Amino acid sequence: ALADANDNVRSAAAWALAQIGPKGAAAVPALAKALSDSSPRVRHLAAIALKAIGSQAAPAIPELVRALNDQSEYVRARSADALGALGPSARAAVRPLAERILAKDERGLVLGSVATALGNIGPGAKDALPALERVVKMRRVGASAQEAILKIEGKPVPTLW
């Protein structure tokens, strides 16, 4: 269904796989390919599905990294979320994520997702600390960047409760 000619069918298939989560791991290659679909909605939902699949989506890291440069801010943000869901196994994405957080005129939605992803990668993302420190005072991303810095440095993250 992810290869159907109708983009509504492809979108529905990606959404269904997102609902299935880790049990949909067999679809990772098709979802990775869907990140290059002509429809931004399909690309967006494919990234959401890869995040839902979790650690078994690691083979899609190269496609998720490419999707960080998608025209759609939603695809960029959800691709960062999917990389973040992979945690330390997404270490290969640290440099592209750091580059994205420093991209001129990037949207707050994307910046927050990128910062969170870097934090979820943890100490393996230490090369991204200079980029995170540059955006820590930005409105809408500062808290995410600060939390990411703490996680990367292995320090406890304070809770608000």
XYZ file of N, CA, C and O in Angstrom:
644
model
N 0.815 -1.208 0.000
C 0.000 0.000 0.000
C 0.854 1.266 0.000
O 0.424 2.296 -0.481
N 2.086 1.173 0.544
C 2.972 2.347 0.536
C 3.451 2.696 -0.866
O 3.959 3.792 -1.087
N 3.268 1.780 -1.816
C 3.673 2.024 -3.202
C 2.469 2.268 -4.105
O 2.621 2.383 -5.317
N 1.282 2.383 -3.532
C 0.062 2.601 -4.315
C 0.152 3.915 -5.086
O 0.816 4.865 -4.658
N -0.525 3.993 -6.211
C -0.520 5.213 -7.030
C -1.260 6.358 -6.341
O -0.966 7.533 -6.591
N -2.178 6.050 -5.460
C -2.996 7.059 -4.793
C -2.318 7.500 -3.486
O -2.074 6.676 -2.604
N -2.051 8.799 -3.362
C -1.360 9.265 -2.157
C -2.206 9.133 -0.899
O -1.669 9.016 0.202
N -3.522 9.092 -1.034
C -4.368 8.863 0.143
C -4.179 7.446 0.676
O -4.172 7.234 1.899
N -4.008 6.492 -0.213
C -3.771 5.101 0.201
C -2.396 5.004 0.860
O -2.242 4.365 1.908
N -1.390 5.650 0.256
C -0.046 5.620 0.841
C -0.041 6.271 2.219
O 0.586 5.770 3.154
N -0.755 7.379 2.361
C -0.845 8.058 3.662
C -1.518 7.162 4.697
O -1.050 7.055 5.840
N -2.596 6.524 4.301
C -3.318 5.642 5.219
C -2.436 4.470 5.643
O -2.458 4.054 6.815
N -1.658 3.953 4.721
C -0.768 2.836 5.050
C 0.291 3.277 6.058
O 0.565 2.565 7.039
N 0.882 4.445 5.836
C 1.898 4.946 6.768
C 1.272 5.192 8.140
O 1.866 4.855 9.174
N 0.078 5.766 8.156
C -0.592 6.027 9.431
C -0.905 4.722 10.154
O -0.722 4.612 11.372
N -1.361 3.715 9.416
C -1.663 2.419 10.028
C -0.395 1.808 10.637
O -0.434 1.266 11.748
N 0.721 1.937 9.944
C 1.981 1.408 10.481
C 2.410 2.169 11.732
O 2.974 1.578 12.653
N 2.111 3.451 11.775
C 2.414 4.227 12.985
C 1.602 3.705 14.166
O 2.099 3.653 15.295
N 0.372 3.297 13.903
C -0.485 2.777 14.963
C -0.035 1.392 15.422
O -0.179 1.041 16.594
N 0.544 0.625 14.522
C 1.016 -0.723 14.847
C 2.282 -0.652 15.699
O 2.492 -1.472 16.584
N 3.128 0.327 15.431
C 4.347 0.496 16.214
C 5.399 -0.556 15.910
O 5.564 -0.958 14.761
N 6.102 -1.039 16.939
C 7.215 -1.972 16.735
C 6.857 -3.239 15.953
O 7.704 -3.812 15.287
N 5.608 -3.648 16.013
C 5.196 -4.843 15.262
C 5.196 -4.603 13.755
O 5.098 -5.542 12.985
N 5.331 -3.340 13.346
C 5.387 -3.008 11.922
C 6.808 -2.921 11.388
O 7.037 -2.396 10.300
N 7.764 -3.463 12.127
C 9.182 -3.342 11.754
C 9.503 -3.894 10.373
O 10.434 -3.411 9.717
N 8.758 -4.868 9.906
C 9.020 -5.432 8.579
C 8.843 -4.383 7.479
O 9.385 -4.527 6.383
N 8.111 -3.318 7.788
C 7.854 -2.271 6.795
C 8.916 -1.170 6.792
O 8.797 -0.212 6.026
N 9.948 -1.278 7.615
C 10.961 -0.218 7.689
C 11.549 0.124 6.326
O 11.652 1.309 5.978
N 11.935 -0.853 5.490
C 12.482 -0.470 4.178
C 11.486 0.325 3.326
O 11.860 1.311 2.676
N 10.225 -0.064 3.354
C 9.213 0.659 2.576
C 8.969 2.046 3.159
O 8.783 3.021 2.417
N 8.985 2.163 4.480
C 8.809 3.474 5.111
C 10.003 4.377 4.820
O 9.837 5.576 4.592
N 11.201 3.810 4.832
C 12.392 4.594 4.504
C 12.277 5.139 3.092
O 12.576 6.317 2.835
N 11.807 4.308 2.182
C 11.610 4.756 0.798
C 10.519 5.827 0.734
O 10.617 6.786 -0.038
N 9.498 5.687 1.563
C 8.385 6.643 1.572
C 8.823 8.040 2.030
O 8.131 9.021 1.778
N 9.972 8.139 2.685
C 10.487 9.457 3.080
C 10.872 10.299 1.864
O 11.112 11.494 1.997
N 10.897 9.671 0.684
C 11.184 10.383 -0.568
C 9.937 10.490 -1.444
O 10.028 10.847 -2.612
N 8.789 10.168 -0.907
C 7.531 10.204 -1.652
C 7.261 11.615 -2.187
O 7.707 12.608 -1.607
N 6.513 11.705 -3.268
C 6.165 13.018 -3.835
C 5.208 13.801 -2.935
O 5.154 15.025 -2.994
N 4.475 13.106 -2.075
C 3.508 13.744 -1.184
C 4.137 14.075 0.168
O 4.608 13.174 0.868
N 4.114 15.360 0.567
C 4.650 15.692 1.889
C 3.892 14.994 3.021
O 4.479 14.663 4.048
N 2.615 14.752 2.821
C 1.827 14.073 3.850
C 2.314 12.641 4.048
O 2.437 12.165 5.187
N 2.606 11.964 2.963
C 3.126 10.592 3.057
C 4.487 10.606 3.744
O 4.756 9.788 4.630
N 5.355 11.553 3.380
C 6.681 11.644 3.994
C 6.565 11.893 5.494
O 7.251 11.270 6.303
N 5.666 12.801 5.859
C 5.422 13.144 7.260
C 4.958 11.916 8.047
O 5.487 11.589 9.117
N 3.987 11.211 7.509
C 3.443 10.034 8.195
C 4.448 8.879 8.222
O 4.476 8.107 9.187
N 5.290 8.782 7.205
C 6.325 7.741 7.206
C 7.310 7.992 8.351
O 7.719 7.055 9.049
N 7.672 9.243 8.562
C 8.581 9.571 9.674
C 7.922 9.269 11.017
O 8.572 8.736 11.926
N 6.637 9.568 11.149
C 5.907 9.260 12.381
C 5.890 7.750 12.612
O 6.099 7.274 13.734
N 5.670 6.984 11.547
C 5.642 5.530 11.672
C 7.012 4.988 12.085
O 7.105 4.094 12.935
N 8.080 5.548 11.517
C 9.424 5.091 11.891
C 9.706 5.387 13.358
O 10.308 4.571 14.056
N 9.253 6.535 13.833
C 9.420 6.841 15.256
C 8.666 5.810 16.097
O 9.185 5.304 17.098
N 7.446 5.488 15.693
C 6.626 4.539 16.449
C 7.238 3.137 16.458
O 7.095 2.401 17.435
N 7.930 2.779 15.406
C 8.571 1.466 15.335
C 9.741 1.396 16.303
O 10.046 0.353 16.857
N 10.380 2.523 16.544
C 11.435 2.579 17.554
C 12.760 2.026 17.078
O 13.147 2.219 15.929
N 13.440 1.316 17.955
C 14.816 0.882 17.700
C 14.964 0.028 16.449
O 16.025 0.012 15.830
N 13.913 -0.647 16.057
C 13.977 -1.483 14.853
C 13.983 -0.661 13.566
O 14.155 -1.204 12.477
N 13.818 0.658 13.688
C 13.847 1.539 12.521
C 15.262 2.013 12.200
O 15.460 2.786 11.267
N 16.258 1.538 12.932
C 17.645 1.977 12.721
C 18.125 1.856 11.272
O 18.879 2.718 10.816
N 17.704 0.848 10.516
C 18.159 0.793 9.121
C 17.731 2.006 8.278
O 18.296 2.249 7.217
N 16.762 2.776 8.765
C 16.281 3.947 8.025
C 17.059 5.218 8.363
O 16.720 6.296 7.857
N 18.102 5.125 9.186
C 18.840 6.331 9.584
C 19.305 7.156 8.387
O 19.110 8.377 8.375
N 19.897 6.565 7.348
C 20.339 7.410 6.219
C 19.200 8.202 5.577
O 19.364 9.384 5.252
N 18.048 7.568 5.429
C 16.900 8.264 4.818
C 16.346 9.331 5.763
O 15.927 10.398 5.328
N 16.338 9.043 7.059
C 15.877 10.036 8.033
C 16.814 11.246 8.039
O 16.356 12.387 8.139
N 18.098 11.007 7.923
C 19.058 12.123 7.855
C 18.790 12.965 6.612
O 18.764 14.195 6.680
N 18.564 12.306 5.474
C 18.248 13.074 4.249
C 16.964 13.884 4.436
O 16.853 15.010 3.964
N 15.996 13.308 5.149
C 14.715 13.989 5.353
C 14.846 15.222 6.252
O 13.940 16.059 6.280
N 15.960 15.377 6.952
C 16.176 16.593 7.746
C 16.265 17.830 6.859
O 16.173 18.951 7.345
N 16.448 17.622 5.563
C 16.528 18.728 4.610
C 15.285 18.826 3.730
O 15.302 19.513 2.710
N 14.221 18.151 4.117
C 12.977 18.169 3.346
C 12.414 19.588 3.261
O 12.646 20.410 4.149
N 11.655 19.864 2.215
C 11.003 21.173 2.065
C 9.988 21.434 3.169
O 9.763 22.568 3.560
N 9.368 20.383 3.646
C 8.316 20.516 4.656
C 8.897 20.528 6.070
O 9.619 19.608 6.464
N 8.556 21.554 6.820
C 9.034 21.613 8.202
C 8.502 20.447 9.030
O 9.158 19.982 9.952
N 7.311 19.964 8.691
C 6.731 18.848 9.430
C 7.533 17.570 9.190
O 7.751 16.788 10.113
N 7.972 17.368 7.968
C 8.794 16.191 7.665
C 10.143 16.319 8.379
O 10.630 15.348 8.967
N 10.732 17.505 8.362
C 12.010 17.713 9.053
C 11.869 17.430 10.554
O 12.690 16.728 11.143
N 10.816 17.965 11.159
C 10.613 17.788 12.604
C 10.349 16.329 12.952
O 10.937 15.791 13.898
N 9.469 15.670 12.208
C 9.147 14.281 12.529
C 10.330 13.353 12.237
O 10.497 12.337 12.912
N 11.155 13.694 11.269
C 12.362 12.899 11.005
C 13.335 13.030 12.175
O 13.942 12.035 12.604
N 13.464 14.238 12.699
C 14.303 14.433 13.893
C 13.736 13.645 15.065
O 14.485 13.003 15.815
N 12.408 13.652 15.219
C 11.772 12.878 16.297
C 12.095 11.387 16.155
O 12.382 10.712 17.147
N 12.035 10.885 14.918
C 12.320 9.468 14.686
C 13.774 9.148 15.015
O 14.064 8.113 15.617
N 14.678 10.049 14.646
C 16.087 9.836 14.992
C 16.270 9.855 16.508
O 16.995 9.037 17.065
N 15.592 10.760 17.175
C 15.667 10.824 18.632
C 15.137 9.568 19.297
O 15.660 9.125 20.316
N 14.116 8.967 18.703
C 13.542 7.738 19.260
C 14.535 6.577 19.183
O 14.416 5.603 19.926
N 15.513 6.687 18.303
C 16.537 5.645 18.170
C 17.611 5.769 19.240
O 18.419 4.866 19.424
N 17.645 6.910 19.929
C 18.597 7.105 21.009
C 20.037 6.992 20.540
O 20.373 7.422 19.433
N 20.899 6.394 21.355
C 22.324 6.312 21.036
C 22.646 5.644 19.700
O 23.679 5.917 19.104
N 21.755 4.791 19.204
C 22.036 4.126 17.924
C 21.971 5.099 16.745
O 22.398 4.766 15.642
N 21.466 6.312 16.974
C 21.403 7.325 15.911
C 22.617 8.256 15.944
O 22.581 9.346 15.380
N 23.685 7.817 16.562
C 24.881 8.659 16.695
C 25.370 9.190 15.348
O 25.888 10.295 15.266
N 25.210 8.432 14.287
C 25.633 8.868 12.949
C 24.884 10.112 12.487
O 25.333 10.808 11.571
N 23.775 10.423 13.131
C 22.975 11.583 12.737
C 23.352 12.850 13.497
O 22.785 13.912 13.244
N 24.310 12.774 14.410
C 24.638 13.935 15.247
C 25.048 15.141 14.409
O 24.530 16.242 14.601
N 25.970 14.953 13.492
C 26.429 16.108 12.699
C 25.293 16.726 11.880
O 25.101 17.944 11.913
N 24.511 15.926 11.124
C 23.403 16.536 10.385
C 22.371 17.216 11.290
O 21.806 18.255 10.930
N 22.133 16.648 12.468
C 21.203 17.284 13.407
C 21.774 18.619 13.892
O 21.053 19.623 13.953
N 23.066 18.644 14.215
C 23.697 19.891 14.663
C 23.664 20.942 13.551
O 23.425 22.125 13.815
N 23.874 20.512 12.332
C 23.802 21.447 11.200
C 22.387 21.998 11.050
O 22.198 23.178 10.756
N 21.398 21.140 11.256
C 20.002 21.577 11.113
C 19.642 22.589 12.193
O 18.944 23.559 11.936
N 20.143 22.404 13.404
C 19.792 23.331 14.485
C 20.409 24.709 14.247
O 19.915 25.707 14.739
N 21.467 24.757 13.445
C 22.104 26.042 13.129
C 21.641 26.620 11.795
O 22.092 27.697 11.404
N 20.743 25.917 11.108
C 20.274 26.379 9.800
C 19.566 27.728 9.935
O 18.723 27.918 10.817
N 19.932 28.630 9.088
C 19.347 29.971 9.123
C 17.850 29.887 8.815
O 17.438 29.163 7.922
N 17.070 30.595 9.568
C 15.621 30.681 9.370
C 14.874 29.368 9.596
O 13.772 29.194 9.098
N 15.462 28.442 10.355
C 14.741 27.191 10.635
C 13.597 27.481 11.599
O 13.679 28.361 12.437
N 12.530 26.729 11.456
C 11.317 26.914 12.248
C 11.494 26.345 13.653
O 12.186 25.364 13.868
N 10.812 26.964 14.622
C 10.882 26.534 16.012
C 10.469 25.089 16.218
O 11.052 24.375 17.034
N 9.464 24.653 15.474
C 9.002 23.269 15.563
C 10.160 22.307 15.294
O 10.370 21.342 16.025
N 10.925 22.592 14.261
C 12.038 21.724 13.875
C 13.161 21.824 14.894
O 13.735 20.808 15.308
N 13.471 23.037 15.318
C 14.564 23.235 16.271
C 14.327 22.462 17.566
O 15.239 21.835 18.105
N 13.118 22.512 18.069
C 12.794 21.775 19.295
C 12.953 20.278 19.113
O 13.496 19.587 19.983
N 12.496 19.762 17.979
C 12.623 18.327 17.709
C 14.082 17.919 17.569
O 14.492 16.862 18.057
N 14.867 18.762 16.916
C 16.288 18.463 16.727
C 17.015 18.465 18.076
O 17.801 17.559 18.370
N 16.738 19.468 18.896
C 17.384 19.528 20.212
C 17.019 18.303 21.045
O 17.884 17.679 21.668
N 15.762 17.936 21.041
C 15.317 16.763 21.791
C 15.992 15.501 21.271
O 16.427 14.644 22.056
N 16.100 15.379 19.956
C 16.762 14.207 19.362
C 18.211 14.116 19.819
O 18.686 13.042 20.201
N 18.908 15.244 19.805
C 20.308 15.240 20.240
C 20.414 14.823 21.704
O 21.294 14.048 22.077
N 19.515 15.313 22.528
C 19.507 14.907 23.932
C 19.252 13.422 24.098
O 19.867 12.765 24.933
N 18.361 12.876 23.280
C 18.048 11.451 23.368
C 19.203 10.573 22.901
O 19.337 9.441 23.341
N 20.022 11.092 22.013
C 21.209 10.356 21.584
C 22.190 10.277 22.754
O 22.898 9.297 22.919
N 22.181 11.310 23.591
C 22.970 11.277 24.822
C 24.422 11.646 24.630
O 24.762 12.416 23.733
N 25.301 11.095 25.471
C 26.716 11.460 25.443
C 27.380 11.302 24.074
O 28.344 11.998 23.772
N 26.859 10.441 23.246
C 27.397 10.279 21.891
C 27.179 11.499 21.013
O 27.732 11.590 19.916
N 26.385 12.455 21.500
C 26.106 13.678 20.735
C 26.942 14.856 21.222
O 26.638 15.999 20.935
N 28.029 14.585 21.944
C 28.818 15.682 22.525
C 29.361 16.655 21.474
O 29.564 17.832 21.771
N 29.561 16.187 20.238
C 30.032 17.087 19.183
C 28.992 18.160 18.836
O 29.324 19.154 18.193
N 27.754 17.961 19.252
C 26.695 18.925 18.974
C 26.565 19.983 20.067
O 25.773 20.920 19.925
N 27.319 19.865 21.139
C 27.191 20.825 22.241
C 27.387 22.274 21.792
O 26.600 23.141 22.195
N 28.389 22.598 20.972
C 28.521 24.003 20.543
C 27.268 24.519 19.815
O 26.852 25.662 20.038
N 26.671 23.689 18.993
C 25.456 24.105 18.285
C 24.314 24.330 19.270
O 23.583 25.324 19.171
N 24.153 23.429 20.226
C 23.091 23.570 21.220
C 23.310 24.818 22.077
O 22.357 25.530 22.396
N 24.555 25.091 22.425
C 24.851 26.272 23.242
C 24.549 27.563 22.499
O 24.191 28.569 23.112
N 24.624 27.522 21.173
C 24.305 28.717 20.384
C 22.811 29.018 20.358
O 22.413 30.159 20.164
N 21.983 27.993 20.530
C 20.529 28.210 20.443
C 19.837 28.178 21.800
O 18.630 28.368 21.871
N 20.589 27.976 22.875
C 19.974 27.790 24.190
C 19.191 29.029 24.651
O 18.252 28.901 25.431
N 19.514 30.181 24.141
C 18.794 31.394 24.558
C 17.664 31.769 23.603
O 16.997 32.780 23.803
N 17.460 30.959 22.592
C 16.386 31.250 21.637
C 15.029 30.900 22.236
O 14.872 29.873 22.883
N 14.083 31.778 21.985
C 12.713 31.510 22.408
C 12.203 30.281 21.664
O 12.547 30.066 20.516
N 11.436 29.469 22.292
C 10.793 28.275 21.754
C 11.710 27.059 21.672
O 11.232 25.967 21.477
N 13.015 27.231 21.753
C 13.899 26.070 21.665
C 14.841 25.997 22.861
O 15.423 24.964 23.124
N 14.952 27.080 23.603
C 15.907 27.155 24.703
C 15.780 26.041 25.720
O 16.776 25.428 26.114
N 14.568 25.752 26.156
C 14.374 24.707 27.167
C 14.767 23.337 26.626
O 15.416 22.550 27.318
N 14.403 23.065 25.379
C 14.776 21.783 24.762
C 16.285 21.684 24.613
O 16.874 20.627 24.847
N 16.917 22.786 24.223
C 18.371 22.792 24.058
C 19.059 22.597 25.407
O 20.029 21.831 25.508
N 18.558 23.259 26.437
C 19.164 23.111 27.768
C 19.023 21.679 28.273
O 19.968 21.101 28.814
N 17.860 21.095 28.086
C 17.656 19.706 28.500
C 18.585 18.776 27.730
O 19.174 17.846 28.298
N 18.743 19.022 26.427
C 19.632 18.193 25.614
C 21.070 18.295 26.108
O 21.777 17.281 26.213
N 21.499 19.507 26.438
C 22.867 19.702 26.942
C 23.078 18.882 28.218
O 24.086 18.194 28.369
N 22.112 18.940 29.122
C 22.226 18.176 30.369
C 22.304 16.671 30.105
O 23.127 15.972 30.700
N 21.468 16.179 29.200
C 21.473 14.750 28.890
C 22.801 14.335 28.259
O 23.350 13.281 28.592
N 23.301 15.152 27.336
C 24.558 14.830 26.668
C 25.709 14.824 27.668
O 26.605 13.989 27.606
N 25.664 15.752 28.610
C 26.713 15.825 29.629
C 26.528 14.798 30.744
O 27.337 14.717 31.661
N 25.448 14.026 30.666
C 25.197 12.984 31.676
C 24.738 13.534 32.997
O 24.857 12.878 34.038
N 24.181 14.746 32.988
C 23.713 15.375 34.223
C 22.218 15.147 34.375
O 21.505 14.971 33.377
N 21.717 15.175 35.598
C 20.270 14.983 35.785
C 19.476 16.150 35.204
O 19.927 17.293 35.249
N 18.336 15.809 34.660
C 17.441 16.825 34.129
C 16.388 17.119 35.184
O 15.667 16.215 35.604
N 16.317 18.379 35.643
C 15.327 18.708 36.677
C 13.894 18.536 36.143
O 13.635 18.784 34.979
N 13.021 18.126 37.017
C 11.616 18.013 36.637
C 10.852 19.149 37.275
O 11.299 19.744 38.259
N 9.686 19.418 36.746
C 8.873 20.519 37.270
C 7.865 20.044 38.289
O 7.061 20.809 38.764
N 7.870 18.779 38.626
C 6.875 18.260 39.564
C 7.348 18.438 40.926
O 7.774 18.081 41.748
